[in-house]
Amino acid sequence: MRLHDGGRAPNPRRVQIFLKEKGIEIERVQYDINALEQKSEAFTKMNPMQGLPVLELDDGTFLSETVAICRYFDETVPEHNLMGKNPLEKAQIEMWQRRVELNFLLPVAFSFRHLHPGAGKIEPVQIAEWGEINQGRAARFMAILDRELASRDYIAGERFTIADITAFVACQFMKPARISMDEAQANLRAWFARIDARPSTAFD
Ligand SMILES: N[C@@H](CCC(=O)N[C@@H](CS)C(=O)NCC(=O)O)C(=O)O
């Protein structure tokens, strides 16, 4: 089994943190996204969507989509569960994971891709207005998260889950996307510091 990995890019980072939390070490093959290695014919055979990460299983099966890869590991290695242990908890974690991904990580990614000059290679048609709209969407979601985190330490409940990983990676990706966290969002800031202190979130 090996992970086709993409360095510090957000989705590869999500799987890297997930694996560290679960104590799983696997072979990794690095790709240079800026050199467009994910667009090659060989890569496209593994993932027609031309995105990283991709998990290659020993029987030659390729799994892409970050959450699908995480699901595979959470089901095959039950220790250090990050996606829920019973139907209700699984649904609650998925609810928050999807909220964070759709309303926070994606807007941060669109802001970066449409506003940062360095993103021109992967986003050849950059539309600044769309980037600015997404900066606003990310800011609105952070206000919601700040209110939610007034009553609990983690996004999906009382323990660390995949929803925290997705939100943490989105926060770290805000700098190149030219988005900042509001000084007044004390709950969100305390949550960020809590996740930042976990060994799994340190860069390799
Ligand atoms: N929905 C996919 C997104 C994968 C994706 O877009 N990955 C980015 C890196 S964060 C990528 O490979 N981008 C290359 C490109 O846009 O050409 C997932 O959840 O894994």
PDB file of C-alpha atoms and ligand atoms in Angstrom:
ATOM      1  CA  MET A   1       0.000   0.000   0.000  1.00  0.00           C
ATOM      2  CA  ARG A   2       1.273   3.502  -0.720  1.00  0.00           C
ATOM      3  CA  LEU A   3       0.038   7.057  -0.573  1.00  0.00           C
ATOM      4  CA  HIS A   4       0.467   9.333  -3.572  1.00  0.00           C
ATOM      5  CA  ASP A   5       1.078  12.515  -1.638  1.00  0.00           C
ATOM      6  CA  GLY A   6       1.234  16.237  -2.348  1.00  0.00           C
ATOM      7  CA  GLY A   7       3.519  17.838   0.222  1.00  0.00           C
ATOM      8  CA  ARG A   8       1.922  20.727   2.109  1.00  0.00           C
ATOM      9  CA  ALA A   9      -1.170  21.121  -0.078  1.00  0.00           C
ATOM     10  CA  PRO A  10      -4.370  21.070   1.996  1.00  0.00           C
ATOM     11  CA  ASN A  11      -5.932  17.732   1.040  1.00  0.00           C
ATOM     12  CA  PRO A  12      -2.686  15.769   1.284  1.00  0.00           C
ATOM     13  CA  ARG A  13      -2.131  17.474   4.686  1.00  0.00           C
ATOM     14  CA  ARG A  14      -5.524  16.221   5.894  1.00  0.00           C
ATOM     15  CA  VAL A  15      -4.570  12.597   5.215  1.00  0.00           C
ATOM     16  CA  GLN A  16      -1.067  13.095   6.671  1.00  0.00           C
ATOM     17  CA  ILE A  17      -2.539  14.387   9.957  1.00  0.00           C
ATOM     18  CA  PHE A  18      -5.201  11.652   9.993  1.00  0.00           C
ATOM     19  CA  LEU A  19      -2.545   8.922   9.603  1.00  0.00           C
ATOM     20  CA  LYS A  20      -0.342  10.419  12.334  1.00  0.00           C
ATOM     21  CA  GLU A  21      -3.311  10.551  14.712  1.00  0.00           C
ATOM     22  CA  LYS A  22      -3.983   6.887  14.044  1.00  0.00           C
ATOM     23  CA  GLY A  23      -0.311   5.911  14.303  1.00  0.00           C
ATOM     24  CA  ILE A  24      -0.218   4.523  10.746  1.00  0.00           C
ATOM     25  CA  GLU A  25       2.969   4.727   8.686  1.00  0.00           C
ATOM     26  CA  ILE A  26       2.895   3.856   4.990  1.00  0.00           C
ATOM     27  CA  GLU A  27       5.091   4.388   1.957  1.00  0.00           C
ATOM     28  CA  ARG A  28       4.591   7.778   0.346  1.00  0.00           C
ATOM     29  CA  VAL A  29       5.318   8.996  -3.176  1.00  0.00           C
ATOM     30  CA  GLN A  30       5.582  12.785  -3.486  1.00  0.00           C
ATOM     31  CA  TYR A  31       4.166  14.809  -6.393  1.00  0.00           C
ATOM     32  CA  ASP A  32       4.893  18.435  -7.272  1.00  0.00           C
ATOM     33  CA  ILE A  33       1.490  20.056  -7.799  1.00  0.00           C
ATOM     34  CA  ASN A  34       3.006  23.295  -9.148  1.00  0.00           C
ATOM     35  CA  ALA A  35       4.866  21.263 -11.773  1.00  0.00           C
ATOM     36  CA  LEU A  36       1.437  19.802 -12.680  1.00  0.00           C
ATOM     37  CA  GLU A  37       2.595  16.220 -12.097  1.00  0.00           C
ATOM     38  CA  GLN A  38      -1.011  15.361 -11.225  1.00  0.00           C
ATOM     39  CA  LYS A  39      -1.985  16.102 -14.834  1.00  0.00           C
ATOM     40  CA  SER A  40       0.186  13.345 -16.344  1.00  0.00           C
ATOM     41  CA  GLU A  41      -1.381  10.440 -18.184  1.00  0.00           C
ATOM     42  CA  ALA A  42      -0.073   7.955 -15.609  1.00  0.00           C
ATOM     43  CA  PHE A  43      -1.565   9.950 -12.715  1.00  0.00           C
ATOM     44  CA  THR A  44      -4.875  10.419 -14.521  1.00  0.00           C
ATOM     45  CA  LYS A  45      -5.197   6.633 -14.745  1.00  0.00           C
ATOM     46  CA  MET A  46      -5.048   6.508 -10.921  1.00  0.00           C
ATOM     47  CA  ASN A  47      -7.412   9.446 -10.419  1.00  0.00           C
ATOM     48  CA  PRO A  48      -9.387  10.877 -13.349  1.00  0.00           C
ATOM     49  CA  MET A  49      -9.990  14.022 -11.260  1.00  0.00           C
ATOM     50  CA  GLN A  50      -6.218  14.745 -11.302  1.00  0.00           C
ATOM     51  CA  GLY A  51      -6.090  15.616  -7.610  1.00  0.00           C
ATOM     52  CA  LEU A  52      -4.007  14.518  -4.639  1.00  0.00           C
ATOM     53  CA  PRO A  53      -3.958  12.503  -2.456  1.00  0.00           C
ATOM     54  CA  VAL A  54      -4.508   9.014  -3.890  1.00  0.00           C
ATOM     55  CA  LEU A  55      -4.208   5.789  -1.903  1.00  0.00           C
ATOM     56  CA  GLU A  56      -2.962   2.745  -3.813  1.00  0.00           C
ATOM     57  CA  LEU A  57      -3.932  -0.568  -2.215  1.00  0.00           C
ATOM     58  CA  ASP A  58      -1.874  -3.755  -2.501  1.00  0.00           C
ATOM     59  CA  ASP A  59      -4.376  -5.294  -4.929  1.00  0.00           C
ATOM     60  CA  GLY A  60      -3.975  -2.339  -7.326  1.00  0.00           C
ATOM     61  CA  THR A  61      -7.159  -0.501  -6.292  1.00  0.00           C
ATOM     62  CA  PHE A  62      -6.856   3.302  -6.263  1.00  0.00           C
ATOM     63  CA  LEU A  63      -8.824   5.363  -3.767  1.00  0.00           C
ATOM     64  CA  SER A  64      -9.034   9.117  -4.109  1.00  0.00           C
ATOM     65  CA  GLU A  65     -11.089  11.792  -2.289  1.00  0.00           C
ATOM     66  CA  THR A  66      -9.583  12.643   1.080  1.00  0.00           C
ATOM     67  CA  VAL A  67     -12.600  11.615   3.147  1.00  0.00           C
ATOM     68  CA  ALA A  68     -12.885   8.259   1.351  1.00  0.00           C
ATOM     69  CA  ILE A  69      -9.205   7.558   2.082  1.00  0.00           C
ATOM     70  CA  CYS A  70      -9.695   8.533   5.739  1.00  0.00           C
ATOM     71  CA  ARG A  71     -12.810   6.335   5.910  1.00  0.00           C
ATOM     72  CA  TYR A  72     -10.809   3.357   4.635  1.00  0.00           C
ATOM     73  CA  PHE A  73      -8.222   3.788   7.399  1.00  0.00           C
ATOM     74  CA  ASP A  74     -10.777   4.457  10.154  1.00  0.00           C
ATOM     75  CA  GLU A  75     -12.613   1.237   9.250  1.00  0.00           C
ATOM     76  CA  THR A  76      -9.532  -0.976   8.796  1.00  0.00           C
ATOM     77  CA  VAL A  77      -7.634   0.365  11.841  1.00  0.00           C
ATOM     78  CA  PRO A  78     -10.243   0.927  14.575  1.00  0.00           C
ATOM     79  CA  GLU A  79      -7.786   2.334  17.167  1.00  0.00           C
ATOM     80  CA  HIS A  80      -7.872   6.124  17.622  1.00  0.00           C
ATOM     81  CA  ASN A  81     -11.250   6.466  15.937  1.00  0.00           C
ATOM     82  CA  LEU A  82     -11.733   9.810  14.172  1.00  0.00           C
ATOM     83  CA  MET A  83     -14.995   9.332  12.261  1.00  0.00           C
ATOM     84  CA  GLY A  84     -17.456   7.973  14.818  1.00  0.00           C
ATOM     85  CA  LYS A  85     -18.122   4.762  16.718  1.00  0.00           C
ATOM     86  CA  ASN A  86     -21.911   4.479  16.495  1.00  0.00           C
ATOM     87  CA  PRO A  87     -24.577   5.625  14.023  1.00  0.00           C
ATOM     88  CA  LEU A  88     -25.365   8.874  15.841  1.00  0.00           C
ATOM     89  CA  GLU A  89     -21.741   9.863  16.385  1.00  0.00           C
ATOM     90  CA  LYS A  90     -20.854   8.945  12.778  1.00  0.00           C
ATOM     91  CA  ALA A  91     -23.687  11.168  11.521  1.00  0.00           C
ATOM     92  CA  GLN A  92     -22.722  14.073  13.790  1.00  0.00           C
ATOM     93  CA  ILE A  93     -19.071  13.933  12.743  1.00  0.00           C
ATOM     94  CA  GLU A  94     -20.029  13.672   9.073  1.00  0.00           C
ATOM     95  CA  MET A  95     -22.415  16.616   9.469  1.00  0.00           C
ATOM     96  CA  TRP A  96     -19.617  18.835  10.788  1.00  0.00           C
ATOM     97  CA  GLN A  97     -16.987  17.443   8.427  1.00  0.00           C
ATOM     98  CA  ARG A  98     -19.214  18.315   5.437  1.00  0.00           C
ATOM     99  CA  ARG A  99     -20.101  21.735   6.843  1.00  0.00           C
ATOM    100  CA  VAL A 100     -16.430  22.542   7.326  1.00  0.00           C
ATOM    101  CA  GLU A 101     -15.375  21.194   3.940  1.00  0.00           C
ATOM    102  CA  LEU A 102     -18.130  22.870   1.904  1.00  0.00           C
ATOM    103  CA  ASN A 103     -18.336  26.178   3.769  1.00  0.00           C
ATOM    104  CA  PHE A 104     -14.757  26.715   4.885  1.00  0.00           C
ATOM    105  CA  LEU A 105     -12.043  24.630   3.195  1.00  0.00           C
ATOM    106  CA  LEU A 106     -13.493  25.017  -0.299  1.00  0.00           C
ATOM    107  CA  PRO A 107     -14.002  28.808   0.017  1.00  0.00           C
ATOM    108  CA  VAL A 108     -10.434  29.164   1.343  1.00  0.00           C
ATOM    109  CA  ALA A 109      -9.173  27.076  -1.597  1.00  0.00           C
ATOM    110  CA  PHE A 110     -11.197  29.133  -4.113  1.00  0.00           C
ATOM    111  CA  SER A 111      -9.869  32.364  -2.579  1.00  0.00           C
ATOM    112  CA  PHE A 112      -6.302  31.120  -2.991  1.00  0.00           C
ATOM    113  CA  ARG A 113      -6.838  29.745  -6.478  1.00  0.00           C
ATOM    114  CA  HIS A 114      -8.503  32.919  -7.789  1.00  0.00           C
ATOM    115  CA  LEU A 115      -6.504  35.613  -5.955  1.00  0.00           C
ATOM    116  CA  HIS A 116      -2.943  34.365  -5.538  1.00  0.00           C
ATOM    117  CA  PRO A 117      -0.688  34.989  -8.565  1.00  0.00           C
ATOM    118  CA  GLY A 118       1.187  31.769  -7.795  1.00  0.00           C
ATOM    119  CA  ALA A 119      -1.998  29.727  -8.297  1.00  0.00           C
ATOM    120  CA  GLY A 120      -2.239  30.667 -11.965  1.00  0.00           C
ATOM    121  CA  LYS A 121      -0.725  27.377 -13.085  1.00  0.00           C
ATOM    122  CA  ILE A 122      -3.411  25.211 -11.463  1.00  0.00           C
ATOM    123  CA  GLU A 123      -6.201  27.773 -12.051  1.00  0.00           C
ATOM    124  CA  PRO A 124      -5.467  29.226 -15.509  1.00  0.00           C
ATOM    125  CA  VAL A 125      -8.608  31.415 -15.514  1.00  0.00           C
ATOM    126  CA  GLN A 126      -8.466  33.410 -12.274  1.00  0.00           C
ATOM    127  CA  ILE A 127     -11.581  35.433 -11.444  1.00  0.00           C
ATOM    128  CA  ALA A 128     -10.715  37.875  -8.655  1.00  0.00           C
ATOM    129  CA  GLU A 129     -14.359  38.621  -7.833  1.00  0.00           C
ATOM    130  CA  TRP A 130     -15.051  34.924  -7.206  1.00  0.00           C
ATOM    131  CA  GLY A 131     -11.998  34.829  -4.938  1.00  0.00           C
ATOM    132  CA  GLU A 132     -13.319  37.798  -2.953  1.00  0.00           C
ATOM    133  CA  ILE A 133     -16.792  36.261  -2.657  1.00  0.00           C
ATOM    134  CA  ASN A 134     -15.162  33.162  -1.193  1.00  0.00           C
ATOM    135  CA  GLN A 135     -13.094  35.186   1.279  1.00  0.00           C
ATOM    136  CA  GLY A 136     -16.419  36.466   2.604  1.00  0.00           C
ATOM    137  CA  ARG A 137     -17.912  32.959   2.765  1.00  0.00           C
ATOM    138  CA  ALA A 138     -14.923  31.716   4.785  1.00  0.00           C
ATOM    139  CA  ALA A 139     -15.201  34.679   7.168  1.00  0.00           C
ATOM    140  CA  ARG A 140     -18.919  34.019   7.711  1.00  0.00           C
ATOM    141  CA  PHE A 141     -18.258  30.380   8.541  1.00  0.00           C
ATOM    142  CA  MET A 142     -15.533  31.326  11.042  1.00  0.00           C
ATOM    143  CA  ALA A 143     -18.079  33.476  12.862  1.00  0.00           C
ATOM    144  CA  ILE A 144     -20.391  30.435  13.095  1.00  0.00           C
ATOM    145  CA  LEU A 145     -17.554  28.219  14.331  1.00  0.00           C
ATOM    146  CA  ASP A 146     -16.567  30.777  16.961  1.00  0.00           C
ATOM    147  CA  ARG A 147     -20.126  30.730  18.356  1.00  0.00           C
ATOM    148  CA  GLU A 148     -20.268  26.903  18.275  1.00  0.00           C
ATOM    149  CA  LEU A 149     -16.928  26.548  20.058  1.00  0.00           C
ATOM    150  CA  ALA A 150     -18.197  28.589  23.003  1.00  0.00           C
ATOM    151  CA  SER A 151     -19.823  25.417  24.347  1.00  0.00           C
ATOM    152  CA  ARG A 152     -17.354  22.649  23.406  1.00  0.00           C
ATOM    153  CA  ASP A 153     -13.642  22.066  22.801  1.00  0.00           C
ATOM    154  CA  TYR A 154     -13.863  20.331  19.420  1.00  0.00           C
ATOM    155  CA  ILE A 155     -15.894  20.971  16.301  1.00  0.00           C
ATOM    156  CA  ALA A 156     -18.022  17.816  16.223  1.00  0.00           C
ATOM    157  CA  GLY A 157     -18.312  17.246  19.984  1.00  0.00           C
ATOM    158  CA  GLU A 158     -16.173  16.537  22.998  1.00  0.00           C
ATOM    159  CA  ARG A 159     -13.322  14.823  21.198  1.00  0.00           C
ATOM    160  CA  PHE A 160     -10.894  15.439  18.307  1.00  0.00           C
ATOM    161  CA  THR A 161     -12.224  14.181  14.944  1.00  0.00           C
ATOM    162  CA  ILE A 162     -11.751  14.505  11.190  1.00  0.00           C
ATOM    163  CA  ALA A 163     -13.832  17.709  11.326  1.00  0.00           C
ATOM    164  CA  ASP A 164     -11.069  19.355  13.385  1.00  0.00           C
ATOM    165  CA  ILE A 165      -8.451  18.195  10.882  1.00  0.00           C
ATOM    166  CA  THR A 166     -10.351  19.721   7.946  1.00  0.00           C
ATOM    167  CA  ALA A 167     -10.936  23.019   9.769  1.00  0.00           C
ATOM    168  CA  PHE A 168      -7.346  23.238  11.031  1.00  0.00           C
ATOM    169  CA  VAL A 169      -5.928  22.707   7.538  1.00  0.00           C
ATOM    170  CA  ALA A 170      -8.331  25.353   6.182  1.00  0.00           C
ATOM    171  CA  CYS A 171      -7.131  27.823   8.858  1.00  0.00           C
ATOM    172  CA  GLN A 172      -3.486  27.163   7.992  1.00  0.00           C
ATOM    173  CA  PHE A 173      -4.243  27.710   4.307  1.00  0.00           C
ATOM    174  CA  MET A 174      -5.850  31.117   4.978  1.00  0.00           C
ATOM    175  CA  LYS A 175      -2.564  33.036   4.789  1.00  0.00           C
ATOM    176  CA  PRO A 176      -1.901  32.413   1.071  1.00  0.00           C
ATOM    177  CA  ALA A 177      -5.650  32.886   0.513  1.00  0.00           C
ATOM    178  CA  ARG A 178      -5.338  36.332   2.165  1.00  0.00           C
ATOM    179  CA  ILE A 179      -7.943  35.673   4.831  1.00  0.00           C
ATOM    180  CA  SER A 180      -7.367  36.325   8.526  1.00  0.00           C
ATOM    181  CA  MET A 181      -9.011  35.190  11.716  1.00  0.00           C
ATOM    182  CA  ASP A 182     -10.836  37.921  13.615  1.00  0.00           C
ATOM    183  CA  GLU A 183      -8.948  39.027  16.770  1.00  0.00           C
ATOM    184  CA  ALA A 184     -12.244  38.946  18.659  1.00  0.00           C
ATOM    185  CA  GLN A 185     -12.963  35.281  17.864  1.00  0.00           C
ATOM    186  CA  ALA A 186     -11.539  34.009  21.152  1.00  0.00           C
ATOM    187  CA  ASN A 187     -13.208  30.584  21.010  1.00  0.00           C
ATOM    188  CA  LEU A 188     -11.935  29.898  17.512  1.00  0.00           C
ATOM    189  CA  ARG A 189      -8.449  31.103  18.458  1.00  0.00           C
ATOM    190  CA  ALA A 190      -8.377  28.875  21.566  1.00  0.00           C
ATOM    191  CA  TRP A 191      -9.539  25.900  19.473  1.00  0.00           C
ATOM    192  CA  PHE A 192      -6.812  26.609  16.874  1.00  0.00           C
ATOM    193  CA  ALA A 193      -4.119  26.704  19.591  1.00  0.00           C
ATOM    194  CA  ARG A 194      -5.478  23.412  21.010  1.00  0.00           C
ATOM    195  CA  ILE A 195      -5.200  21.639  17.630  1.00  0.00           C
ATOM    196  CA  ASP A 196      -1.870  23.300  16.797  1.00  0.00           C
ATOM    197  CA  ALA A 197      -0.413  21.802  19.994  1.00  0.00           C
ATOM    198  CA  ARG A 198      -1.124  18.229  18.835  1.00  0.00           C
ATOM    199  CA  PRO A 199       2.039  16.469  17.562  1.00  0.00           C
ATOM    200  CA  SER A 200       0.117  15.227  14.491  1.00  0.00           C
ATOM    201  CA  THR A 201      -0.344  18.744  13.114  1.00  0.00           C
ATOM    202  CA  ALA A 202       3.369  19.658  13.082  1.00  0.00           C
ATOM    203  CA  PHE A 203       4.834  19.845   9.582  1.00  0.00           C
ATOM    204  CA  ASP A 204       7.171  16.975   8.614  1.00  0.00           C
TER     205      ASP A 204
HETATM  206  N1  LIG B   1     -11.979  16.467  -3.521  1.00  0.00           N
HETATM  207  C1  LIG B   1     -10.586  16.067  -3.548  1.00  0.00           C
HETATM  208  C2  LIG B   1      -9.748  17.268  -3.916  1.00  0.00           C
HETATM  209  C3  LIG B   1      -8.317  16.893  -4.290  1.00  0.00           C
HETATM  210  C4  LIG B   1      -7.548  18.123  -4.746  1.00  0.00           C
HETATM  211  O1  LIG B   1      -8.080  18.990  -5.458  1.00  0.00           O
HETATM  212  N2  LIG B   1      -6.298  18.203  -4.313  1.00  0.00           N
HETATM  213  C5  LIG B   1      -5.483  19.335  -4.673  1.00  0.00           C
HETATM  214  C6  LIG B   1      -4.399  19.534  -3.630  1.00  0.00           C
HETATM  215  S1  LIG B   1      -5.079  20.177  -2.129  1.00  0.00           S
HETATM  216  C7  LIG B   1      -4.834  19.087  -6.011  1.00  0.00           C
HETATM  217  O2  LIG B   1      -4.284  18.013  -6.213  1.00  0.00           O
HETATM  218  N3  LIG B   1      -4.880  20.075  -6.906  1.00  0.00           N
HETATM  219  C8  LIG B   1      -4.245  19.969  -8.174  1.00  0.00           C
HETATM  220  C9  LIG B   1      -4.934  20.773  -9.244  1.00  0.00           C
HETATM  221  O3  LIG B   1      -5.916  21.459  -8.956  1.00  0.00           O
HETATM  222  O4  LIG B   1      -4.454  20.680 -10.375  1.00  0.00           O
HETATM  223  C10 LIG B   1     -10.190  15.464  -2.199  1.00  0.00           C
HETATM  224  O5  LIG B   1     -10.969  15.606  -1.251  1.00  0.00           O
HETATM  225  O6  LIG B   1      -9.159  14.807  -2.076  1.00  0.00           O
END
